[in-house]
């Protein structure tokens, strides 16, 4: 029977220190529990899908930070799931590690050609798998592996929840902190109001799009003080970006 493990909503999880979330897509229950245990012990949060179609639905509902994707799945193969995710702009760069009992070189090439970032053959060492997950996250989403974010003269301490600019403290509310964190994890990228609502407030929360403008204004006031350069660029009819070149 298809089922998805219950995980905290994005809004709930953002109130605490954010753990990288791994989606396990695997139909063997014993292996799922082994993976879940080792990942949670390593400091990750975990959600689960047991077939390919459920995996795509889960990603659509709330995108994880990385996917562990089994090759042989019910309803839709892991290769096809990977291809479909790569075709969508929102998931084109989502880190994917393929898990499979197929260890031949040709199979590894197929997995990587389909868009996987790494390929792990069964049986594998859970310790090595965790190390590979960390390596992929460091390469693709460095912010998830670090305890601080840096952009221009802004430093965000993710552990202490403190922000400084030019060495001076910046006082932010919880929403402005999450908003700045999202920008600092994707510097230079333009986000629409709707994309910012999904990423910062959560897809399950109804908030007026113009609310984003209010919090952007508060963030600008807190960051810029009286004399600092405005690093938040407004792109007409498109949205906002953190951009020192703007």
Coordinates of N, CA and C in Angstrom, one line a residue, residues 129-243:
X129 N 27.3 6.2 2.5 CA 26.2 6.9 1.9 C 26.0 8.3 2.5
X130 N 26.0 8.4 3.8 CA 25.9 9.7 4.4 C 27.0 10.6 3.9
X131 N 28.2 10.1 3.8 CA 29.3 10.9 3.4 C 29.1 11.4 1.9
X132 N 28.5 10.5 1.1 CA 28.3 10.9 -0.3 C 27.2 12.0 -0.3
X133 N 26.2 11.8 0.5 CA 25.1 12.8 0.6 C 25.7 14.2 0.9
X134 N 26.5 14.2 2.0 CA 27.1 15.5 2.4 C 28.0 16.0 1.2
X135 N 28.7 15.2 0.5 CA 29.5 15.7 -0.6 C 28.7 16.3 -1.7
X136 N 27.6 15.6 -2.0 CA 26.7 16.2 -3.1 C 26.1 17.5 -2.6
X137 N 25.7 17.6 -1.4 CA 25.1 18.8 -0.9 C 26.1 20.0 -0.9
X138 N 27.4 19.6 -0.5 CA 28.4 20.7 -0.5 C 28.7 21.2 -1.9
X139 N 28.6 20.3 -2.8 CA 28.9 20.7 -4.2 C 27.8 21.5 -4.8
X140 N 26.5 21.1 -4.6 CA 25.4 21.7 -5.2 C 24.7 22.7 -4.4
X141 N 24.5 22.5 -3.1 CA 23.9 23.5 -2.2 C 24.9 23.7 -1.0
X142 N 25.9 24.5 -1.2 CA 26.9 24.6 -0.2 C 26.3 25.2 1.1
X143 N 25.3 26.0 1.0 CA 24.7 26.5 2.2 C 24.2 25.5 3.2
X144 N 23.8 24.3 2.7 CA 23.2 23.3 3.6 C 24.3 22.6 4.4
X145 N 25.5 22.7 3.9 CA 26.6 22.0 4.6 C 27.4 23.0 5.6
X146 N 27.0 24.2 5.6 CA 27.7 25.2 6.3 C 26.9 25.7 7.5
X147 N 27.6 26.4 8.5 CA 26.9 26.9 9.6 C 26.7 28.4 9.4
X148 N 27.3 29.0 8.3 CA 27.2 30.4 8.1 C 27.1 30.7 6.6
X149 N 26.3 31.7 6.2 CA 26.2 32.2 4.8 C 26.9 33.5 4.7
X150 N 27.5 33.7 3.6 CA 28.2 35.0 3.3 C 27.8 35.5 2.0
X151 N 27.5 36.8 1.9 CA 27.3 37.5 0.6 C 27.6 38.9 0.8
X152 N 28.5 39.4 -0.1 CA 29.0 40.8 0.0 C 29.5 41.0 1.4
X153 N 29.0 42.0 2.1 CA 29.5 42.2 3.5 C 28.5 41.7 4.5
X154 N 27.6 40.8 4.1 CA 26.6 40.3 5.0 C 27.0 38.9 5.5
X155 N 26.9 38.6 6.7 CA 27.2 37.3 7.3 C 26.0 36.8 8.1
X156 N 25.5 35.6 7.8 CA 24.4 35.1 8.5 C 24.8 33.8 9.3
X157 N 24.8 33.9 10.6 CA 25.1 32.7 11.4 C 23.9 31.9 11.6
X158 N 23.9 30.7 11.0 CA 22.7 29.9 11.0 C 22.4 29.2 12.3
X159 N 23.5 29.0 13.1 CA 23.4 28.4 14.4 C 22.8 29.3 15.4
X160 N 23.5 30.5 15.5 CA 23.1 31.5 16.5 C 21.9 32.4 16.0
X161 N 21.5 32.2 14.8 CA 20.4 33.1 14.2 C 20.8 34.5 14.3
X162 N 22.0 34.9 13.9 CA 22.4 36.3 14.0 C 22.9 36.7 12.6
X163 N 22.6 38.0 12.3 CA 23.1 38.5 11.0 C 23.9 39.8 11.3
X164 N 25.0 39.9 10.6 CA 25.8 41.2 10.6 C 26.0 41.7 9.2
X165 N 26.2 43.0 9.1 CA 26.6 43.6 7.8 C 27.7 44.6 8.1
X166 N 28.8 44.3 7.5 CA 30.0 45.2 7.7 C 30.4 45.1 9.2
X167 N 30.2 43.9 9.8 CA 30.6 43.7 11.2 C 29.6 44.3 12.2
X168 N 28.5 44.9 11.8 CA 27.5 45.5 12.7 C 26.3 44.6 12.7
X169 N 25.7 44.4 13.9 CA 24.5 43.6 14.0 C 23.4 44.1 13.2
X170 N 22.6 43.2 12.6 CA 21.4 43.5 11.9 C 20.2 42.8 12.6
X171 N 19.2 43.5 13.0 CA 18.1 42.9 13.8 C 17.0 42.6 12.8
X172 N 16.7 41.3 12.7 CA 15.6 40.9 11.8 C 14.6 40.1 12.6
X173 N 13.3 40.2 12.1 CA 12.2 39.3 12.6 C 12.4 38.0 12.0
X174 N 11.6 37.0 12.5 CA 11.8 35.6 11.9 C 11.5 35.5 10.4
X175 N 10.5 36.2 9.9 CA 10.2 36.1 8.5 C 11.3 36.8 7.7
X176 N 11.8 37.9 8.1 CA 12.8 38.6 7.4 C 14.1 37.7 7.4
X177 N 14.4 37.0 8.5 CA 15.5 36.1 8.6 C 15.4 35.0 7.5
X178 N 14.2 34.4 7.5 CA 14.0 33.3 6.5 C 14.1 33.8 5.1
X179 N 13.6 35.0 4.9 CA 13.6 35.6 3.5 C 15.1 35.9 3.1
X180 N 15.8 36.5 4.0 CA 17.2 36.7 3.7 C 18.0 35.4 3.5
X181 N 17.7 34.4 4.3 CA 18.4 33.2 4.1 C 18.1 32.6 2.7
X182 N 16.9 32.7 2.3 CA 16.6 32.1 1.0 C 17.3 32.9 -0.1
X183 N 17.4 34.2 0.0 CA 18.1 35.0 -1.0 C 19.6 34.6 -0.9
X184 N 20.2 34.4 0.3 CA 21.6 34.2 0.4 C 22.0 32.8 -0.1
X185 N 21.0 31.9 0.0 CA 21.3 30.5 -0.6 C 21.2 30.5 -2.1
X186 N 20.6 31.5 -2.7 CA 20.5 31.6 -4.2 C 20.8 33.0 -4.7
X187 N 22.0 33.5 -4.4 CA 22.4 34.9 -4.8 C 22.3 35.1 -6.3
X188 N 21.7 36.3 -6.6 CA 21.6 36.7 -8.0 C 20.4 36.1 -8.7
X189 N 19.7 35.2 -8.1 CA 18.5 34.6 -8.8 C 17.3 35.4 -8.5
X190 N 16.5 35.7 -9.5 CA 15.3 36.5 -9.3 C 14.1 35.5 -8.9
X191 N 13.4 35.9 -7.9 CA 12.3 35.1 -7.4 C 11.0 36.0 -7.5
X192 N 9.9 35.4 -8.0 CA 8.6 36.0 -8.1 C 8.1 36.0 -6.6
X193 N 7.0 36.9 -6.4 CA 6.4 36.9 -5.1 C 5.9 35.5 -4.8
X194 N 5.3 34.8 -5.8 CA 4.7 33.5 -5.5 C 5.8 32.5 -5.1
X195 N 6.9 32.5 -5.8 CA 8.0 31.6 -5.4 C 8.5 31.9 -4.0
X196 N 8.6 33.2 -3.6 CA 9.0 33.5 -2.3 C 8.0 33.1 -1.2
X197 N 6.8 33.2 -1.6 CA 5.7 32.7 -0.6 C 5.9 31.2 -0.4
X198 N 6.1 30.5 -1.4 CA 6.2 29.0 -1.3 C 7.4 28.7 -0.5
X199 N 8.5 29.3 -0.8 CA 9.8 29.0 -0.1 C 9.9 29.5 1.3
X200 N 9.3 30.6 1.6 CA 9.5 31.2 3.0 C 8.3 31.0 3.9
X201 N 7.1 31.1 3.3 CA 5.9 30.9 4.2 C 5.4 29.5 4.1
X202 N 5.6 28.8 3.0 CA 5.1 27.4 2.8 C 3.9 27.3 1.9
X203 N 3.9 26.2 1.2 CA 2.8 26.1 0.2 C 1.4 25.8 0.8
X204 N 1.4 25.4 2.1 CA 0.1 25.1 2.7 C -0.4 26.4 3.5
X205 N 0.2 27.5 3.3 CA -0.3 28.7 4.0 C -0.8 29.7 3.0
X206 N -2.0 30.3 3.2 CA -2.5 31.3 2.3 C -2.1 32.7 2.8
X207 N -1.3 33.4 2.0 CA -0.8 34.7 2.3 C -1.0 35.5 1.0
X208 N -1.4 36.8 1.1 CA -1.5 37.6 0.0 C -0.1 37.9 -0.6
X209 N 0.0 37.9 -1.9 CA 1.3 38.1 -2.6 C 1.9 39.4 -2.2
X210 N 1.1 40.4 -2.0 CA 1.7 41.7 -1.6 C 2.3 41.7 -0.2
X211 N 2.0 40.7 0.6 CA 2.7 40.6 1.9 C 4.2 40.5 1.7
X212 N 4.6 39.9 0.6 CA 6.1 39.8 0.3 C 6.7 41.2 0.2
X213 N 6.0 42.1 -0.4 CA 6.5 43.5 -0.6 C 6.7 44.1 0.8
X214 N 5.8 43.9 1.7 CA 5.9 44.5 3.1 C 7.2 44.0 3.8
X215 N 7.5 42.6 3.7 CA 8.6 42.1 4.3 C 9.9 42.4 3.6
X216 N 9.9 42.6 2.3 CA 11.0 43.0 1.6 C 11.4 44.4 2.0
X217 N 10.4 45.3 2.2 CA 10.7 46.6 2.7 C 11.3 46.6 4.1
X218 N 10.8 45.8 5.0 CA 11.4 45.7 6.3 C 12.8 45.2 6.2
X219 N 13.0 44.2 5.4 CA 14.4 43.6 5.2 C 15.3 44.7 4.7
X220 N 14.9 45.5 3.8 CA 15.8 46.5 3.2 C 16.1 47.5 4.3
X221 N 15.1 48.0 5.1 CA 15.4 48.9 6.1 C 16.4 48.4 7.1
X222 N 16.2 47.1 7.5 CA 17.1 46.5 8.5 C 18.5 46.4 8.0
X223 N 18.6 46.0 6.7 CA 20.0 45.7 6.1 C 20.7 47.0 5.8
X224 N 20.0 48.0 5.2 CA 20.7 49.1 4.6 C 21.0 50.2 5.6
X225 N 20.3 50.3 6.7 CA 20.6 51.4 7.6 C 20.5 52.8 6.9
X226 N 21.4 53.7 7.1 CA 21.3 55.0 6.4 C 22.2 55.1 5.2
X227 N 23.3 54.4 5.2 CA 24.3 54.6 4.1 C 24.7 53.4 3.3
X228 N 24.3 52.2 3.7 CA 24.7 51.0 3.0 C 24.0 50.8 1.7
X229 N 24.7 50.2 0.7 CA 24.1 49.9 -0.6 C 23.0 49.0 -0.5
X230 N 21.9 49.2 -1.3 CA 20.8 48.3 -1.3 C 21.1 47.1 -2.1
X231 N 21.2 45.9 -1.5 CA 21.6 44.7 -2.2 C 20.4 43.9 -2.8
X232 N 19.2 44.4 -2.4 CA 18.0 43.7 -2.9 C 17.5 44.4 -4.1
X233 N 17.6 43.7 -5.2 CA 17.2 44.3 -6.5 C 15.7 44.0 -6.8
X234 N 15.0 45.0 -7.2 CA 13.6 44.8 -7.7 C 13.6 44.7 -9.2
X235 N 13.1 43.6 -9.7 CA 13.0 43.4 -11.1 C 11.6 43.6 -11.6
X236 N 11.3 44.6 -12.3 CA 9.9 44.9 -12.7 C 9.2 43.8 -13.4
X237 N 8.0 43.5 -12.9 CA 7.2 42.4 -13.4 C 7.8 41.0 -13.3
X238 N 8.8 40.9 -12.5 CA 9.5 39.6 -12.3 C 9.6 39.2 -10.8
X239 N 10.1 40.2 -10.0 CA 10.3 39.8 -8.5 C 11.5 40.5 -7.9
X240 N 12.2 39.8 -7.1 CA 13.3 40.3 -6.3 C 14.5 39.4 -6.4
X241 N 15.7 40.0 -6.2 CA 16.9 39.2 -6.1 C 17.9 39.8 -5.2
X242 N 18.8 39.0 -4.6 CA 19.9 39.5 -3.8 C 21.1 39.7 -4.8
X243 N 21.4 40.9 -5.1 CA 22.4 41.2 -6.2 C 23.2 42.4 -5.9

